[in-house]
Amino acid sequence: MQYSIEIKKTETNEVNKGDRRKRIELLKRLIVASAVVLLLIPSVLSTVALVRIRSIEQSVSDTQDMIADMYDKLEAAGLSGSELETRYSTGTVQNSEISVSSDVYMSEGEDYGTLIYDGSEGVNKTVYLTFDDGPSAGTDEILDVLKKYNVKATFFVNGHEGYEEELKRMAREGHTIGMHSYSHEYSDVYADLDHFAEDLDEVHSYVLDATGVDSVFYRFPGGTSTCRRFTDVKECTEYLDAKGIRHYDWNVSADDSVGRKKSASEISDKVIGDIERSDKSTIIVLLHDAPGKKTTIEALPAIIEAVRSMDGTELAPITESTEPVYFK
Ligand SMILES: [Zn+2]
């Protein structure tokens, strides 16, 4: 009896030891499993978060593209930024206004305008090549190309002293000389009507003294849309009207002064495409005569040749009988 009790005790001890081992093993497994779970949870959560962020980023990017595309089309159709916002909020944007496509570009604040076609409808088109911001070191090259093709254009010039020879050549070779302000400094030209008038006098004298031309054409620096951002555009246009000076915006832009630098083919494709798509009889093309605008000059032959090959389309310099083209 005593013996069997001893055996039982020993068995019980063995069983207890076995249980403890099992429990330790189980505990170990639990610890390892917990550690794995603890490590996995953040990884899974961050993966889920990453996927979600990616999808949000994609949505934002898609929306931005959509907005940029919409702005682009509206701008091409003739609505400036603030106007666009106003008209968008008041719901007056018409579908018919959203018809012209062009590259998405960012404004650098220079000569950034919108396209408003105020010319009369018709099959025959007159294309007016206009060059802003000269005279410059590139003027002679532009004049060479125009001479080669026997094309007369229009130069809206600034008060760049030292380029009087280039000005003289413009006049001598039959191009129209318009004024584009003396300083081209928005904060100065558009400070108030007195500043505007003083600047106009300066650029008028600059052209008159160099060439003898009493210029009666004006292009607002940045176009009337820029003038409107700074001051009362009506006051300025009435002042010009009173002096018998006609002002012109544009309805086709080479975009050679906005956004990234364009290649010659990008410039010519844009200009030619916009001219082809336009149903207006008066087409005023904005180009730039400014330092570093080499590709604009390189684009000219293709533009001239393409316009010449279009039926019922001619190239001409702006004259007093040229229909006005203004931004609304
Ligand atoms: Zn300009």
Coordinates of N, CA and C in Angstrom, one line a residue, residues 186-199 230-232 235-236:
Y186 N 3.8 97.0 -65.0 CA 2.4 97.1 -64.7 C 2.1 98.1 -63.5
S187 N 2.9 98.0 -62.5 CA 2.7 98.8 -61.3 C 2.9 100.3 -61.6
D188 N 3.6 100.6 -62.6 CA 3.8 102.0 -63.0 C 2.8 102.4 -64.0
V189 N 2.7 101.7 -65.1 CA 1.8 102.1 -66.2 C 0.3 102.1 -65.7
Y190 N 0.0 101.2 -64.8 CA -1.4 101.1 -64.4 C -1.6 101.7 -63.0
A191 N -0.7 102.5 -62.5 CA -0.8 103.0 -61.2 C -2.1 103.9 -61.1
D192 N -2.3 104.8 -62.0 CA -3.5 105.6 -62.2 C -3.5 106.2 -63.6
L193 N -4.5 106.9 -63.9 CA -4.6 107.5 -65.2 C -3.5 108.5 -65.6
D194 N -3.0 109.2 -64.6 CA -1.9 110.1 -64.8 C -0.6 109.4 -65.2
H195 N -0.3 108.3 -64.5 CA 0.8 107.5 -64.9 C 0.7 106.9 -66.3
F196 N -0.5 106.4 -66.5 CA -0.8 105.8 -67.8 C -0.6 106.8 -68.9
A197 N -1.1 108.1 -68.7 CA -1.0 109.1 -69.7 C 0.5 109.5 -69.9
E198 N 1.2 109.6 -68.8 CA 2.6 110.0 -68.9 C 3.4 109.0 -69.6
D199 N 3.2 107.7 -69.3 CA 3.9 106.6 -70.0 C 3.6 106.6 -71.5
F230 N -5.3 95.8 -62.7 CA -4.7 96.8 -61.9 C -5.5 98.1 -61.7
T231 N -6.2 98.5 -62.8 CA -6.9 99.8 -62.7 C -8.2 99.8 -63.5
D232 N -8.7 100.9 -63.7 CA -10.0 101.1 -64.4 C -9.7 101.1 -65.9
E235 N -11.4 103.7 -68.1 CA -10.8 105.0 -68.0 C -9.6 105.1 -69.0
C236 N -8.8 104.1 -69.1 CA -7.7 104.0 -70.0 C -8.1 104.0 -71.4

